[in-house]
Amino acid sequence: MNVLTVERLTYRYPDVTEPALRDVNLSVGEGELVVVCGLSASGKSTLLRAASGLVPHFHGGEISGRVVTDGLDTREHGPGEIAARCGALFQDPETQVVMGTVRAELAFPLENRGEPAAAVARGVEEAALALGIAHLLDRPTHELSGGELQRVALGAALAGRPALVALDEPTSQLDPVAGDELVWLLRRLNEEWGTSILLAEHRLERCLPAADRVVALDRGTVACDARPREFLEWAAAHSRALQTPGAQLFGRAGLRPPPASVKEARATLRDHGLLPRTGEDASPRDAAPSGDARPVKRGLFRRGAREPRAVELDRAWFEWPEGRAALRGLTLAVSPGERVALMGRNGAGKSTLLRLAAGLAQPTRGRVRAAGRVALLLQAPGDYLVREHVREELPAAFLEAAGLSHVADRHPGDLSGGERQRLALAIVLAGDPAAAVCLDEPTRGMDRGHKGALAAHLRELAATGAAVLVATHDAELAAAFADRVVLLGDGEVVADGAPADILGGGWYFATETARILGGAGGVLEPAPGADLLRRRMTVEVAP
Amino acid sequence: MIYRRRDTPLHAARASAGLAYCAAPALVALLCDNPIVLGAALLCVVGAGTAAGVGRELRRAGRIAVPLALMIAAINPLVTREGMTVIARLGEVPGLGQLDVTLEATVYGLLLGLRALVLIEAFALYSAAVDPDDVLRLFRRVSYRSALTATLATRMVPVLARDARRLADAQRCRPARPAPRLALVRAVAGGALDRAVDVAATLEVRGYGAARRPPRTRRPWSRHDLGFVAAAAAMMALALAGTLAGAGGVQAYPVLDVEAGPAQFALAAALVAAALAPFADRRGVTR
């Protein structure tokens, strides 16, 4: 039996000429975990909103076709009624929590249904235990981290045990640890409770291992609906931007079938004799070629004290008024033209470091020096765009240089995520040349194609002599643009070195290619990884 | 002003008790304008706030309330033409005519400022010490949606303050000419609307649109519930009795007559004792 049936659905938002969804047919069976993917603005969010009844009841617009969610036709039943059958979770954790405490938040949907107090209390306890948030029940929601908030919002979506949960990029605002934990939780709910899950996600390598099916959307239509491995075959032929790094690695090396998980990839490589069998060889860390992936604080004296510095933090502390230290005597020097990825979990001090470098905040102790202006692009590019037209934000010459002349007459709010970010970056770079350019989490909610373009742009910026510092959770982006990775933990530098050293041997802070190859050869990206595999294949057959 | 659960008797009391308790000093300030009684009402709020561990929140509210109270005190003698005792002649002021500052208007301005201070601090105490989710439950049987809207609107304030700070930071990062003020106001308003739409969508998918009237639930009254209701009732009764007996008032005009006798001091002492009594029992405050 299907918990979601979508038949010939076409939907257009109000005041928009192009439909967001065109003739979509889709079904989700009981207990299935279906991943929805596609480039930005391909219709993923709209499809999920149609499943929860927000389209068309909340957003308005024109709709044709039919959506039936667990027996309720969304043309006849609004989101309030469908809420009991379909839980929904969106991207931004902050706007998904409406009550003051976790207990009240979990109770809210049950109370809305008019459940008696005993049933509400039981539902709250069960949801809290299932999601591992029982210890948070009496905590105020405003004190929770992004990962905790997202778990609480998931708990609220699950309270009352709906047959289907629709999740719209729930990990996009989370660090890799919290993101992986959330996907793991979804998998457990799917396997143990039998809850059907419809999950829209950009980072497919994170959720394909758990998926039963993958639905790829392209400009509002279903371009592929297949099992993960078949989807990856399709992506290799039709939409390379949707390929996972593991699938790219296999495709370039001429290996088949494309792997849906690191485990699958390693098993295939082992079967081909391209990876040492368990116990035959040393650990992945030992396989790193340079052998110097040591977690040392090299910082200020890393490259000799006389080298010019674009930005330098010297034993910098930053303490919040309530006493919590965000940075603890951090020392770091970045040279002109250097490309640095700042990594670490949420709260490690990455954003604070960038704010200090750009002069938005002053260190409470220690010193921060810069060789010139430090341009900073904060997490939300939309905050820079306050005028009615793009042409009012920047002079024409700057728009031309940023490749945005064609949108000069549009409202900044109507730009795509990638265009908005390019415009905001062009705004902070306008004026005097910057000694350093800092970006804070620039890839949130960004598809793989846009990430590639951003990495190329960052390399170009560094080639002009500016130091580039990017705070990111995205190991693939770090591998694509950085020549140095600094790993922060609790406001201190815990590792500082070449990307191959830092991202090659980690668990969380590692690229998928590195995890598949066990960090061998310091390879982080699919192309050099495929070269390595081809060399191994040659060695295998040569004798 | 954000509510945070603390291990104090006031936080352990039910919302209706807390609400009545915080409203009582405000009522005292509205009924009485004797400076001794008003001072006692302020002492009740500050003492309760300190005992409830929300002194910092009250001090923060004081940063807004004290300048406002001083402004009221300064404006009243300039706009009031009553009182017999002139203490300053400011001469002819265009549009206002002859401006004479009287002792009566000055003192009454101070009393009005003190009254405003008590009201703001009482609201700050309520915001910091009474669980808004419990208040929502309290009113949901009467007018669920209005209560929820009010609660959410209150909760949006810190979120929007954070948004405004973020926007200000982004503008500081612009090397070129700063954006005009109007554009910034428009951006903040637009951001607030976007936030509100997101929150509204969340409410919809949590079933708010189809919310049903909840069944009546009975929760036994704890000693803290009873203690704070009794304290609130005592404060209100004392204020009422003082007003009826003439102990809580002041004759401001035409000639100032402020009584400061044993009746006023007894009333003030009784008010403070009633307000602080429920904090003596700290058993069962942890949760």
CSV table of N, CA, C and O in Angstrom, one decimal, chain B residues 197-260:
chain,number,residue,atom,x,y,z
B,197,VAL,N,6.5,33.9,7.9
B,197,VAL,CA,5.9,32.9,7.0
B,197,VAL,C,6.4,31.5,7.3
B,197,VAL,O,5.7,30.6,7.3
B,198,ASP,N,7.7,31.5,7.6
B,198,ASP,CA,8.3,30.2,7.9
B,198,ASP,C,7.7,29.6,9.2
B,198,ASP,O,7.4,28.4,9.2
B,199,VAL,N,7.5,30.4,10.2
B,199,VAL,CA,6.9,30.0,11.4
B,199,VAL,C,5.5,29.6,11.2
B,199,VAL,O,5.0,28.5,11.7
B,200,ALA,N,4.8,30.3,10.3
B,200,ALA,CA,3.4,30.0,10.0
B,200,ALA,C,3.3,28.6,9.3
B,200,ALA,O,2.4,27.8,9.6
B,201,ALA,N,4.2,28.4,8.4
B,201,ALA,CA,4.2,27.0,7.7
B,201,ALA,C,4.5,25.9,8.8
B,201,ALA,O,3.8,24.9,8.7
B,202,THR,N,5.4,26.2,9.7
B,202,THR,CA,5.7,25.2,10.7
B,202,THR,C,4.4,24.9,11.6
B,202,THR,O,4.0,23.8,11.9
B,203,LEU,N,3.7,26.0,11.9
B,203,LEU,CA,2.5,25.8,12.7
B,203,LEU,C,1.4,25.0,11.9
B,203,LEU,O,0.8,24.1,12.5
B,204,GLU,N,1.4,25.2,10.6
B,204,GLU,CA,0.4,24.5,9.8
B,204,GLU,C,0.7,23.0,9.9
B,204,GLU,O,-0.2,22.2,10.1
B,205,VAL,N,2.0,22.6,9.6
B,205,VAL,CA,2.3,21.2,9.6
B,205,VAL,C,2.3,20.6,11.0
B,205,VAL,O,2.5,19.3,11.1
B,206,ARG,N,2.2,21.3,12.0
B,206,ARG,CA,2.1,20.8,13.4
B,206,ARG,C,0.6,20.7,13.7
B,206,ARG,O,0.2,20.4,14.9
B,207,GLY,N,-0.3,21.0,12.8
B,207,GLY,CA,-1.7,20.8,13.0
B,207,GLY,C,-2.4,21.9,13.7
B,207,GLY,O,-3.6,21.8,14.1
B,208,TYR,N,-1.8,23.1,13.7
B,208,TYR,CA,-2.4,24.3,14.3
B,208,TYR,C,-3.7,24.7,13.6
B,208,TYR,O,-4.7,25.1,14.3
B,209,GLY,N,-3.7,24.5,12.3
B,209,GLY,CA,-4.8,25.0,11.5
B,209,GLY,C,-6.1,24.2,11.8
B,209,GLY,O,-7.2,24.7,11.7
B,210,ALA,N,-5.9,23.0,12.3
B,210,ALA,CA,-7.1,22.1,12.6
B,210,ALA,C,-7.2,21.9,14.1
B,210,ALA,O,-7.8,20.9,14.5
B,211,ALA,N,-6.6,22.8,14.9
B,211,ALA,CA,-6.6,22.6,16.3
B,211,ALA,C,-8.0,22.4,16.9
B,211,ALA,O,-8.9,23.2,16.6
B,212,ARG,N,-8.1,21.5,17.8
B,212,ARG,CA,-9.4,21.3,18.5
B,212,ARG,C,-9.3,21.8,19.9
B,212,ARG,O,-8.2,21.9,20.5
B,213,ARG,N,-10.4,22.0,20.5
B,213,ARG,CA,-10.4,22.5,21.9
B,213,ARG,C,-9.9,21.4,22.8
B,213,ARG,O,-10.5,20.2,22.7
B,214,PRO,N,-8.9,21.6,23.6
B,214,PRO,CA,-8.4,20.5,24.4
B,214,PRO,C,-9.3,20.1,25.5
B,214,PRO,O,-10.1,20.9,26.0
B,215,PRO,N,-9.3,18.8,26.0
B,215,PRO,CA,-10.1,18.4,27.1
B,215,PRO,C,-9.6,19.1,28.4
B,215,PRO,O,-8.5,19.4,28.5
B,216,ARG,N,-10.6,19.3,29.3
B,216,ARG,CA,-10.2,19.9,30.6
B,216,ARG,C,-9.3,19.0,31.4
B,216,ARG,O,-9.5,17.8,31.5
B,217,THR,N,-8.2,19.5,31.9
B,217,THR,CA,-7.3,18.7,32.8
B,217,THR,C,-7.3,19.2,34.2
B,217,THR,O,-7.4,20.5,34.4
B,218,ARG,N,-7.2,18.3,35.1
B,218,ARG,CA,-7.1,18.8,36.5
B,218,ARG,C,-5.7,18.5,37.1
B,218,ARG,O,-5.2,17.4,37.0
B,219,ARG,N,-5.1,19.5,37.6
B,219,ARG,CA,-3.7,19.3,38.2
B,219,ARG,C,-3.8,19.7,39.6
B,219,ARG,O,-4.3,20.8,39.9
B,220,PRO,N,-3.4,18.9,40.5
B,220,PRO,CA,-3.5,19.3,41.9
B,220,PRO,C,-2.6,20.5,42.3
B,220,PRO,O,-1.6,20.7,41.7
B,221,TRP,N,-3.1,21.3,43.2
B,221,TRP,CA,-2.5,22.5,43.6
B,221,TRP,C,-1.3,22.2,44.5
B,221,TRP,O,-1.5,21.5,45.5
B,222,SER,N,-0.1,22.7,44.2
B,222,SER,CA,1.0,22.5,45.1
B,222,SER,C,1.1,23.6,46.2
B,222,SER,O,0.3,24.6,46.1
B,223,ARG,N,2.0,23.4,47.1
B,223,ARG,CA,2.1,24.4,48.2
B,223,ARG,C,2.6,25.8,47.6
B,223,ARG,O,2.2,26.8,48.1
B,224,HIS,N,3.4,25.7,46.5
B,224,HIS,CA,3.9,26.9,45.9
B,224,HIS,C,2.7,27.6,45.2
B,224,HIS,O,2.6,28.9,45.2
B,225,ASP,N,1.9,26.8,44.5
B,225,ASP,CA,0.7,27.5,43.8
B,225,ASP,C,-0.1,28.2,44.9
B,225,ASP,O,-0.5,29.4,44.7
B,226,LEU,N,-0.4,27.5,46.0
B,226,LEU,CA,-1.2,28.2,47.0
B,226,LEU,C,-0.5,29.4,47.6
B,226,LEU,O,-1.2,30.4,47.9
B,227,GLY,N,0.8,29.2,47.9
B,227,GLY,CA,1.5,30.3,48.5
B,227,GLY,C,1.5,31.6,47.6
B,227,GLY,O,1.3,32.7,48.1
B,228,PHE,N,1.7,31.5,46.3
B,228,PHE,CA,1.8,32.7,45.5
B,228,PHE,C,0.4,33.2,45.2
B,228,PHE,O,0.3,34.5,45.1
B,229,VAL,N,-0.6,32.4,45.1
B,229,VAL,CA,-2.0,32.9,45.0
B,229,VAL,C,-2.4,33.7,46.3
B,229,VAL,O,-2.9,34.8,46.2
B,230,ALA,N,-2.0,33.1,47.4
B,230,ALA,CA,-2.3,33.8,48.7
B,230,ALA,C,-1.6,35.1,48.8
B,230,ALA,O,-2.1,36.2,49.2
B,231,ALA,N,-0.3,35.1,48.3
B,231,ALA,CA,0.5,36.4,48.4
B,231,ALA,C,-0.1,37.4,47.4
B,231,ALA,O,-0.2,38.6,47.8
B,232,ALA,N,-0.5,37.0,46.3
B,232,ALA,CA,-1.2,37.9,45.3
B,232,ALA,C,-2.4,38.5,45.9
B,232,ALA,O,-2.7,39.7,45.8
B,233,ALA,N,-3.2,37.6,46.5
B,233,ALA,CA,-4.5,38.0,47.0
B,233,ALA,C,-4.3,39.0,48.2
B,233,ALA,O,-5.0,40.0,48.3
B,234,ALA,N,-3.3,38.7,49.0
B,234,ALA,CA,-3.0,39.6,50.1
B,234,ALA,C,-2.5,41.0,49.6
B,234,ALA,O,-3.0,42.0,50.2
B,235,MET,N,-1.7,41.0,48.6
B,235,MET,CA,-1.2,42.3,48.1
B,235,MET,C,-2.3,43.1,47.5
B,235,MET,O,-2.4,44.3,47.8
B,236,MET,N,-3.2,42.4,46.8
B,236,MET,CA,-4.3,43.1,46.2
B,236,MET,C,-5.3,43.7,47.3
B,236,MET,O,-5.8,44.8,47.2
B,237,ALA,N,-5.5,42.8,48.3
B,237,ALA,CA,-6.4,43.2,49.4
B,237,ALA,C,-5.8,44.4,50.1
B,237,ALA,O,-6.6,45.3,50.5
B,238,LEU,N,-4.5,44.4,50.4
B,238,LEU,CA,-3.9,45.5,51.1
B,238,LEU,C,-4.0,46.8,50.3
B,238,LEU,O,-4.3,47.8,50.9
B,239,ALA,N,-3.8,46.6,49.0
B,239,ALA,CA,-3.8,47.9,48.2
B,239,ALA,C,-5.2,48.4,48.2
B,239,ALA,O,-5.4,49.7,48.3
B,240,LEU,N,-6.2,47.5,48.1
B,240,LEU,CA,-7.6,48.0,48.1
B,240,LEU,C,-8.0,48.6,49.4
B,240,LEU,O,-8.6,49.7,49.4
B,241,ALA,N,-7.6,47.9,50.5
B,241,ALA,CA,-7.9,48.4,51.8
B,241,ALA,C,-7.2,49.8,52.0
B,241,ALA,O,-7.8,50.7,52.6
B,242,GLY,N,-6.0,49.9,51.6
B,242,GLY,CA,-5.2,51.1,51.8
B,242,GLY,C,-5.8,52.3,51.0
B,242,GLY,O,-5.9,53.4,51.5
B,243,THR,N,-6.3,52.0,49.8
B,243,THR,CA,-6.9,53.0,49.0
B,243,THR,C,-8.2,53.5,49.7
B,243,THR,O,-8.5,54.7,49.8
B,244,LEU,N,-9.0,52.5,50.1
B,244,LEU,CA,-10.3,52.8,50.7
B,244,LEU,C,-10.1,53.6,52.0
B,244,LEU,O,-10.9,54.5,52.3
B,245,ALA,N,-9.1,53.2,52.7
B,245,ALA,CA,-8.8,53.9,54.0
B,245,ALA,C,-8.1,55.3,53.8
B,245,ALA,O,-7.8,56.0,54.8
B,246,GLY,N,-7.7,55.5,52.6
B,246,GLY,CA,-7.0,56.8,52.3
B,246,GLY,C,-5.5,56.8,52.6
B,246,GLY,O,-4.8,57.8,52.6
B,247,ALA,N,-4.9,55.6,52.9
B,247,ALA,CA,-3.5,55.5,53.2
B,247,ALA,C,-2.6,55.4,52.0
B,247,ALA,O,-1.4,55.7,52.1
B,248,GLY,N,-3.2,55.1,50.9
B,248,GLY,CA,-2.3,54.8,49.7
B,248,GLY,C,-2.3,56.0,48.8
B,248,GLY,O,-1.6,56.0,47.8
B,249,GLY,N,-3.0,57.1,49.1
B,249,GLY,CA,-3.1,58.2,48.1
B,249,GLY,C,-2.3,59.4,48.4
B,249,GLY,O,-1.6,59.4,49.5
B,250,VAL,N,-2.3,60.3,47.5
B,250,VAL,CA,-1.5,61.5,47.6
B,250,VAL,C,-2.4,62.6,47.1
B,250,VAL,O,-3.1,62.5,46.1
B,251,GLN,N,-2.4,63.8,47.8
B,251,GLN,CA,-3.1,64.9,47.2
B,251,GLN,C,-2.0,65.8,46.5
B,251,GLN,O,-1.2,66.4,47.2
B,252,ALA,N,-2.0,65.8,45.2
B,252,ALA,CA,-0.9,66.5,44.5
B,252,ALA,C,-1.2,68.0,44.3
B,252,ALA,O,-0.4,68.8,44.4
B,253,TYR,N,-2.5,68.3,43.9
B,253,TYR,CA,-2.9,69.6,43.5
B,253,TYR,C,-4.0,70.1,44.4
B,253,TYR,O,-4.9,69.3,44.8
B,254,PRO,N,-4.3,71.3,44.6
B,254,PRO,CA,-3.4,72.4,44.2
B,254,PRO,C,-2.1,72.6,45.1
B,254,PRO,O,-1.1,73.1,44.7
B,255,VAL,N,-2.2,72.0,46.4
B,255,VAL,CA,-1.1,72.1,47.2
B,255,VAL,C,-0.7,70.6,47.6
B,255,VAL,O,-1.6,69.8,48.0
B,256,LEU,N,0.6,70.4,47.6
B,256,LEU,CA,1.1,69.0,47.8
B,256,LEU,C,0.8,68.5,49.2
B,256,LEU,O,1.1,69.3,50.2
B,257,ASP,N,0.2,67.4,49.3
B,257,ASP,CA,0.0,66.8,50.7
B,257,ASP,C,0.3,65.3,50.6
B,257,ASP,O,-0.5,64.5,50.2
B,258,VAL,N,1.5,65.0,51.0
B,258,VAL,CA,1.9,63.6,51.0
B,258,VAL,C,1.9,63.1,52.4
B,258,VAL,O,2.7,63.6,53.3
B,259,GLU,N,1.1,62.1,52.7
B,259,GLU,CA,1.1,61.5,54.1
B,259,GLU,C,2.2,60.5,54.2
B,259,GLU,O,2.4,59.6,53.3
B,260,ALA,N,2.9,60.5,55.3
B,260,ALA,CA,4.0,59.5,55.5
B,260,ALA,C,4.0,59.2,57.0
B,260,ALA,O,4.9,59.4,57.7
